[in-house]
């Protein structure tokens, strides 16, 4: 950490940033946005005719302007919007486009595969190659496919409950694993409660879920000692409340505590594949019972997968192959379709490989160094975290737990920095301040972001 930042730990951003100045700057940026994007504005108005909130999926209204940009095309690390502006895209479809938009091998394969039939309910040869490749990358020997990471997690949870005969799932405070009911639970003091914004929970999540803070070794051991948890569902580092890294030894304790209580361990690599070709799991020799992944593995074509040990696969086969297997709650009509399988095969054979991470991880380090340097220059008590090809800045020192991370969020500053960057041609992920590098990202792209971050900081601090 930069010395100046370390010295200022504990100093509140509130004392550093004049809120009136911030509100004025945000208003100014909103006007810039509206003036620059007449076609997106027109489309946004038209969309309200038939789309709830004017968007086909509610997260799309999370972008920082008064209306979302409408996309026209995306290739490599560039997005072009409806008004013809070209952006450096550091959001990359919130990980779905981690290999870069429209990776050529995936696009060509999808075209050919589509012409040969989109879905058949028959396994395809490509699915074998994908299973073999997932096995090679993540170390788990037996795989099933899904269409979204949410579904992969739901299916893994169902199997875990069936395999253990236990009712509960343990998750870490402020995790995100997709629209999985069991995971929309947080801690309120010692109590498990529904996460704010959880729409229509089927039951009180306290009935289905135990929650502990990430990195809380004692809390984890105590929660598992009840021996009613079927599985811990964990990202190996939290990425969805900002990046919260595991402390040294935390994963050893997690594995040891799950084993000693006969609890299964499901590692969700959907975002943390940013750590390398086999995700955080392979990079750090983790040994989960089940592993889930989605989003990036088919280059943006809907596809996901979950893997397991041979022992679990043999036991799972007794229900999955049973006469009622199609009503087991595991699987789906389009899961494993030949188009997704072909897209996964082409993507895994040509993208997200060692040689790709040899480009993207140093780019993320450059991004983090650039931001850290600007932070140090202004002696702001802010910080930067990096995990493989992903990096993120915080308007606070780095949090140790999800609870700390949630408490330190600064929505006003986030919105201003996002909009400021967007108005200057750089897209960040609209949730917290995350940037993801693709092999198509250049050093010049990274440096452009640093320049923008520095000038936004200058303005916000009134220097
Ligand atoms: C770690 C993790 N798991 C699962 C999901 C769910 O992915 P999807 O929305 O594609 O189902 C997400 C989505 O952000 C995620 O970050």
XYZ file of C-alpha atoms and ligand atoms in Angstrom:
479
model
C 0.000 0.000 0.000
C 1.184 3.541 -0.739
C 2.669 5.115 2.403
C 0.452 8.182 2.294
C -2.649 5.989 2.111
C -1.500 3.836 4.997
C -0.945 6.941 7.083
C -4.439 8.185 6.387
C -6.236 4.923 7.174
C -9.296 5.667 9.228
C -9.666 9.187 7.880
C -13.180 9.469 6.536
C -13.869 10.243 2.893
C -16.797 12.328 4.147
C -14.329 14.880 5.533
C -12.389 14.916 2.330
C -15.192 15.360 -0.196
C -17.498 18.354 -0.115
C -20.935 16.884 -0.753
C -22.303 20.058 -2.389
C -19.374 20.121 -4.783
C -19.955 16.434 -5.553
C -23.669 17.019 -6.223
C -22.837 19.958 -8.554
C -20.260 17.930 -10.426
C -22.687 15.022 -10.786
C -25.382 17.348 -12.176
C -22.892 18.768 -14.661
C -21.939 15.250 -15.812
C -25.604 14.295 -16.194
C -26.122 17.253 -18.541
C -23.052 16.261 -20.530
C -24.466 12.725 -20.771
C -27.924 13.848 -21.909
C -26.521 16.230 -24.542
C -24.149 13.591 -25.907
C -26.665 10.762 -26.234
C -29.817 11.854 -28.075
C -30.343 8.512 -29.822
C -30.014 6.477 -26.615
C -32.423 8.940 -24.993
C -34.933 8.456 -27.812
C -34.634 4.661 -27.597
C -34.929 4.758 -23.798
C -38.188 6.699 -24.126
C -39.486 4.320 -26.794
C -38.547 1.304 -24.644
C -40.846 2.404 -21.824
C -43.751 1.521 -24.171
C -43.283 -2.212 -23.636
C -40.386 -2.879 -21.261
C -40.638 -2.592 -17.501
C -38.514 0.402 -16.497
C -37.536 0.804 -20.169
C -35.055 -2.097 -20.069
C -35.330 -5.825 -20.881
C -33.579 -6.770 -17.594
C -33.661 -4.603 -14.515
C -29.886 -4.478 -13.863
C -29.513 -2.481 -17.083
C -31.052 0.487 -15.325
C -28.084 0.522 -12.919
C -25.828 2.486 -15.311
C -25.044 5.925 -13.902
C -26.802 8.260 -16.410
C -30.492 9.212 -16.278
C -31.130 6.566 -18.981
C -29.002 3.623 -20.174
C -26.859 3.780 -23.268
C -28.260 1.531 -25.962
C -25.618 -0.743 -27.476
C -25.070 -1.106 -31.206
C -22.066 -3.416 -31.415
C -19.263 -4.869 -29.335
C -15.934 -6.307 -30.488
C -12.744 -6.954 -28.558
C -12.518 -4.285 -25.862
C -14.720 -1.773 -27.638
C -18.457 -1.082 -27.462
C -20.213 1.262 -29.874
C -23.456 2.810 -28.668
C -26.564 3.938 -30.524
C -25.130 7.457 -30.953
C -21.987 6.052 -32.541
C -19.625 6.700 -29.589
C -16.888 4.143 -29.092
C -16.026 3.109 -25.522
C -13.116 1.296 -23.916
C -15.115 -1.440 -22.216
C -13.778 -2.482 -18.800
C -17.161 -3.969 -17.817
C -17.063 -6.742 -20.419
C -20.676 -7.721 -19.840
C -19.920 -8.094 -16.100
C -17.588 -11.010 -16.957
C -19.658 -12.671 -19.725
C -17.299 -11.141 -22.302
C -14.080 -11.732 -20.351
C -12.254 -13.104 -23.443
C -13.146 -9.819 -25.217
C -16.381 -9.225 -27.113
C -17.168 -11.561 -29.989
C -14.048 -13.762 -29.750
C -13.390 -14.790 -33.391
C -13.156 -18.585 -32.814
C -16.387 -18.602 -30.781
C -18.219 -16.448 -33.327
C -17.191 -18.665 -36.243
C -18.092 -21.860 -34.366
C -21.456 -20.474 -33.257
C -22.294 -19.588 -36.870
C -21.418 -23.086 -38.091
C -23.089 -24.825 -35.142
C -26.271 -22.782 -35.488
C -26.614 -23.886 -39.097
C -26.423 -27.527 -37.945
C -29.277 -27.264 -35.473
C -29.709 -25.218 -32.337
C -31.132 -27.657 -29.850
C -31.889 -31.357 -30.062
C -32.079 -32.964 -26.585
C -29.224 -35.204 -27.765
C -25.693 -34.983 -26.372
C -23.158 -33.686 -28.904
C -19.514 -34.679 -29.388
C -18.475 -31.163 -28.361
C -19.889 -31.772 -24.895
C -17.273 -34.510 -24.322
C -14.446 -32.160 -25.282
C -15.870 -29.528 -22.917
C -16.151 -32.015 -20.046
C -12.537 -33.086 -20.630
C -11.330 -29.488 -20.712
C -13.222 -28.500 -17.552
C -11.770 -31.546 -15.841
C -8.254 -30.548 -16.947
C -8.668 -26.932 -15.826
C -10.450 -27.316 -12.490
C -9.354 -30.796 -11.363
C -12.874 -32.107 -10.752
C -13.600 -35.210 -12.850
C -17.383 -35.222 -13.484
C -19.441 -32.430 -15.105
C -22.977 -31.377 -15.995
C -24.054 -28.348 -17.994
C -26.531 -25.564 -17.288
C -27.330 -22.290 -19.039
C -26.551 -19.798 -16.286
C -24.300 -19.732 -13.249
C -27.445 -19.225 -11.192
C -28.774 -22.558 -12.390
C -25.425 -24.278 -11.880
C -25.532 -23.098 -8.255
C -29.167 -24.107 -7.799
C -28.471 -27.578 -9.162
C -25.342 -27.983 -7.015
C -27.340 -26.954 -3.928
C -30.119 -29.436 -4.690
C -27.607 -32.228 -5.081
C -25.824 -31.221 -1.896
C -29.065 -31.354 0.086
C -29.964 -34.713 -1.392
C -26.474 -36.151 -0.874
C -26.177 -35.038 2.756
C -29.812 -35.120 3.856
C -29.243 -31.736 5.510
C -31.475 -28.662 5.109
C -29.208 -25.597 5.220
C -26.690 -23.819 3.033
C -23.938 -21.625 4.454
C -22.946 -18.484 2.563
C -20.717 -15.530 3.364
C -22.186 -12.192 4.329
C -22.991 -10.007 1.273
C -22.102 -12.750 -1.202
C -23.764 -12.999 -4.597
C -24.242 -16.276 -6.470
C -27.038 -15.394 -8.900
C -30.748 -15.493 -8.178
C -30.353 -18.302 -5.663
C -32.874 -17.903 -2.827
C -30.580 -19.388 -0.179
C -27.909 -16.789 -0.925
C -30.037 -13.641 -0.447
C -29.316 -13.618 3.255
C -27.123 -11.307 5.302
C -26.223 -10.814 8.943
C -27.986 -8.242 11.080
C -25.842 -8.535 14.187
C -26.056 -12.275 14.847
C -29.375 -12.718 13.046
C -29.791 -14.031 9.514
C -32.144 -11.726 7.591
C -33.209 -11.182 4.020
C -30.853 -9.047 1.971
C -32.265 -5.571 1.159
C -33.980 -5.694 -2.222
C -34.731 -9.449 -2.060
C -37.995 -9.672 -3.997
C -40.576 -12.163 -2.757
C -38.444 -14.636 -0.791
C -40.258 -18.008 -0.717
C -39.480 -18.453 2.988
C -37.591 -16.537 5.651
C -33.939 -17.107 4.615
C -33.071 -17.821 8.267
C -34.821 -21.175 7.688
C -32.585 -22.158 4.795
C -29.322 -20.370 5.353
C -26.489 -19.826 7.789
C -24.401 -16.723 7.187
C -20.929 -15.915 8.444
C -18.474 -13.180 7.590
C -15.784 -13.992 5.036
C -12.460 -14.564 6.848
C -14.261 -15.252 10.164
C -12.697 -18.566 11.110
C -14.377 -18.920 14.494
C -17.802 -17.940 13.142
C -17.427 -20.512 10.379
C -16.462 -23.320 12.754
C -19.335 -22.485 15.107
C -21.902 -22.388 12.286
C -20.784 -25.740 10.863
C -20.758 -27.364 14.307
C -24.577 -27.507 14.125
C -24.084 -30.192 11.455
C -27.224 -29.073 9.625
C -25.413 -27.454 6.688
C -25.472 -29.441 3.452
C -22.912 -27.241 1.728
C -20.922 -24.060 1.984
C -21.419 -22.097 -1.234
C -18.473 -19.724 -1.578
C -16.682 -17.529 -4.008
C -12.995 -18.146 -3.179
C -12.619 -14.363 -2.927
C -15.737 -12.207 -2.703
C -16.135 -10.187 -5.886
C -19.707 -9.033 -5.730
C -19.504 -6.585 -2.845
C -16.225 -5.406 -4.250
C -13.162 -7.595 -4.040
C -12.585 -9.064 -0.565
C -9.543 -11.325 -0.562
C -9.177 -14.389 1.680
C -6.677 -13.981 4.489
C -3.741 -16.421 4.593
C -4.914 -19.823 5.824
C -8.639 -19.064 5.447
C -9.169 -21.630 2.701
C -7.327 -24.304 4.693
C -9.675 -23.708 7.608
C -12.705 -23.696 5.295
C -11.738 -27.065 3.820
C -10.789 -28.588 7.141
C -13.982 -27.349 8.888
C -16.246 -28.568 6.066
C -14.548 -31.989 6.005
C -14.637 -32.475 9.762
C -18.390 -31.760 9.823
C -19.252 -33.773 6.669
C -20.312 -30.573 4.928
C -19.820 -30.277 1.172
C -17.836 -27.377 -0.256
C -19.111 -25.732 -3.451
C -16.709 -23.195 -4.939
C -18.310 -20.719 -7.362
C -15.660 -19.694 -9.914
C -17.967 -17.614 -12.097
C -16.029 -14.394 -11.442
C -12.813 -15.722 -9.954
C -11.796 -17.422 -13.170
C -10.076 -14.051 -13.490
C -7.284 -15.649 -11.385
C -6.224 -18.015 -14.200
C -7.366 -20.766 -16.611
C -8.542 -22.999 -13.740
C -9.792 -20.090 -11.650
C -8.747 -19.388 -8.093
C -9.172 -23.109 -7.387
C -6.348 -24.255 -9.647
C -4.186 -21.209 -8.918
C -4.343 -21.906 -5.172
C -4.731 -25.695 -5.050
C -8.218 -25.649 -3.554
C -9.978 -28.979 -3.334
C -13.763 -28.438 -3.442
C -16.399 -31.190 -3.650
C -18.349 -29.276 -6.291
C -17.443 -26.314 -8.497
C -19.744 -24.035 -10.449
C -18.989 -21.666 -13.304
C -20.889 -19.681 -15.917
C -20.836 -16.422 -17.860
C -17.444 -16.338 -19.609
C -16.892 -19.974 -20.551
C -18.834 -19.742 -23.813
C -17.649 -16.210 -24.651
C -21.080 -14.738 -23.905
C -23.317 -17.483 -25.303
C -25.533 -18.711 -22.430
C -23.728 -21.677 -20.879
C -22.612 -22.821 -17.452
C -21.350 -25.975 -15.806
C -20.951 -27.689 -12.468
C -18.373 -30.304 -11.619
C -18.003 -32.798 -8.794
C -15.846 -35.584 -7.423
C -16.225 -39.148 -8.713
C -17.685 -40.251 -5.411
C -20.421 -37.582 -5.558
C -21.002 -38.243 -9.260
C -21.605 -41.929 -8.608
C -24.081 -41.173 -5.867
C -25.727 -38.346 -7.850
C -26.162 -40.641 -10.845
C -28.640 -42.707 -8.894
C -31.064 -39.769 -8.856
C -30.075 -38.017 -12.054
C -30.375 -41.200 -14.141
C -33.528 -42.337 -12.375
C -36.903 -42.604 -14.114
C -37.932 -39.291 -12.520
C -34.589 -37.597 -13.369
C -36.288 -35.075 -15.647
C -38.362 -33.906 -12.689
C -35.511 -33.889 -10.173
C -35.160 -30.105 -10.194
C -31.727 -30.545 -11.754
C -31.329 -29.812 -15.472
C -33.327 -27.896 -18.081
C -34.612 -28.317 -21.617
C -31.975 -26.164 -23.276
C -29.073 -27.026 -20.927
C -26.251 -28.817 -22.763
C -27.687 -27.807 -26.144
C -25.270 -28.299 -29.064
C -24.905 -24.562 -29.687
C -23.794 -23.839 -26.102
C -21.526 -26.876 -26.093
C -19.889 -25.786 -29.351
C -19.455 -22.248 -28.013
C -17.921 -23.553 -24.763
C -15.546 -25.790 -26.680
C -14.386 -23.024 -29.016
C -14.017 -20.553 -26.141
C -12.146 -22.893 -23.822
C -9.842 -24.038 -26.631
C -9.014 -20.519 -27.772
C -9.567 -18.157 -24.845
C -9.006 -17.808 -21.091
C -5.737 -19.753 -21.480
C -2.357 -19.254 -19.738
C -1.202 -17.067 -22.615
C -4.319 -14.878 -22.295
C -3.851 -14.393 -18.552
C -0.177 -13.578 -19.232
C -1.585 -10.480 -20.963
C -4.564 -9.630 -18.780
C -3.098 -10.018 -15.272
C -0.248 -7.537 -15.915
C -2.821 -5.154 -17.425
C -4.887 -5.340 -14.227
C -1.701 -4.687 -12.222
C -0.984 -1.638 -14.407
C -4.559 -0.420 -13.855
C -4.261 -0.900 -10.083
C -0.827 0.790 -9.945
C -2.095 3.767 -11.941
C -5.096 4.277 -9.673
C -2.987 3.723 -6.546
C -0.501 6.340 -7.709
C -3.267 8.906 -8.199
C -4.696 8.067 -4.781
C -1.266 8.481 -3.207
C -0.661 11.768 -4.986
C -3.774 13.287 -3.377
C -3.338 11.526 -0.049
C -6.896 10.208 -0.244
C -7.672 7.362 2.198
C -8.777 5.171 -0.684
C -7.457 1.832 -1.905
C -7.217 -0.595 -4.814
C -7.593 -4.380 -4.853
C -6.540 -6.738 -7.635
C -7.488 -10.330 -8.237
C -5.929 -11.704 -11.424
C -7.327 -9.835 -14.407
C -9.855 -7.934 -12.266
C -9.204 -4.831 -10.177
C -11.231 -2.341 -8.249
C -10.906 0.877 -6.285
C -12.519 1.693 -2.956
C -13.215 5.036 -1.359
C -11.967 3.495 1.859
C -9.190 1.158 3.044
C -9.671 -2.429 1.770
C -12.402 -4.340 3.655
C -11.748 -7.672 5.367
C -15.321 -8.951 5.261
C -18.476 -8.547 3.205
C -20.096 -6.669 6.094
C -17.265 -4.125 6.173
C -17.427 -3.810 2.410
C -21.176 -3.120 2.429
C -20.796 -0.537 5.186
C -18.060 1.299 3.266
C -19.928 1.632 -0.020
C -20.204 5.226 -1.189
C -22.946 5.359 -3.787
C -22.591 9.065 -4.592
C -18.878 8.828 -5.301
C -19.335 5.569 -7.232
C -22.010 7.144 -9.443
C -19.902 10.240 -10.102
C -16.741 8.316 -11.023
C -18.716 5.969 -13.283
C -20.483 8.750 -15.119
C -17.316 10.830 -15.388
C -15.500 7.865 -16.962
C -18.433 7.024 -19.240
C -18.640 10.615 -20.523
C -14.957 10.344 -21.408
C -15.236 7.014 -23.215
C -14.569 4.379 -20.542
C -17.160 1.915 -19.207
C -16.729 0.402 -15.748
C -18.957 -2.366 -14.347
C -22.049 -0.528 -13.065
C -21.875 -2.316 -9.696
C -19.094 -0.939 -7.441
C -15.873 0.199 -9.166
C -14.657 -2.859 -10.964
C -12.559 -3.154 -14.108
C -11.889 -6.347 -16.004
C -9.138 -6.786 -18.585
C -9.479 -8.778 -21.803
C -6.539 -9.799 -23.998
C -7.856 -7.139 -26.392
C -7.415 -4.388 -23.763
C -4.297 -2.308 -24.407
C -1.882 -0.515 -22.090
C -3.113 2.712 -23.683
C -6.687 1.802 -22.632
C -5.523 1.275 -19.069
C -3.566 4.539 -19.054
C -6.588 6.396 -20.414
C -8.584 5.150 -17.427
C -5.814 6.263 -15.039
C -5.823 9.738 -16.584
C -9.608 9.959 -16.214
C -9.535 8.664 -12.630
C -6.877 11.227 -11.734
C -8.791 14.118 -13.226
C -12.074 12.988 -11.562
C -10.221 12.830 -8.236
C -8.792 16.328 -8.778
C -12.273 17.690 -9.404
C -13.916 15.855 -6.505
C -11.250 16.998 -4.061
C -11.406 20.557 -5.408
C -7.680 20.681 -6.168
C -20.120 -15.417 -8.385
C -21.367 -15.449 -9.216
N -22.064 -16.585 -9.298
C -23.181 -16.680 -10.017
C -23.669 -15.584 -10.707
C -24.917 -15.715 -11.511
O -24.649 -15.609 -12.869
P -25.879 -15.523 -13.877
O -26.493 -14.179 -13.633
O -25.241 -15.615 -15.213
O -26.793 -16.629 -13.561
C -22.993 -14.376 -10.636
C -23.514 -13.181 -11.329
O -23.043 -12.091 -11.216
C -21.813 -14.303 -9.877
O -21.118 -13.176 -9.780
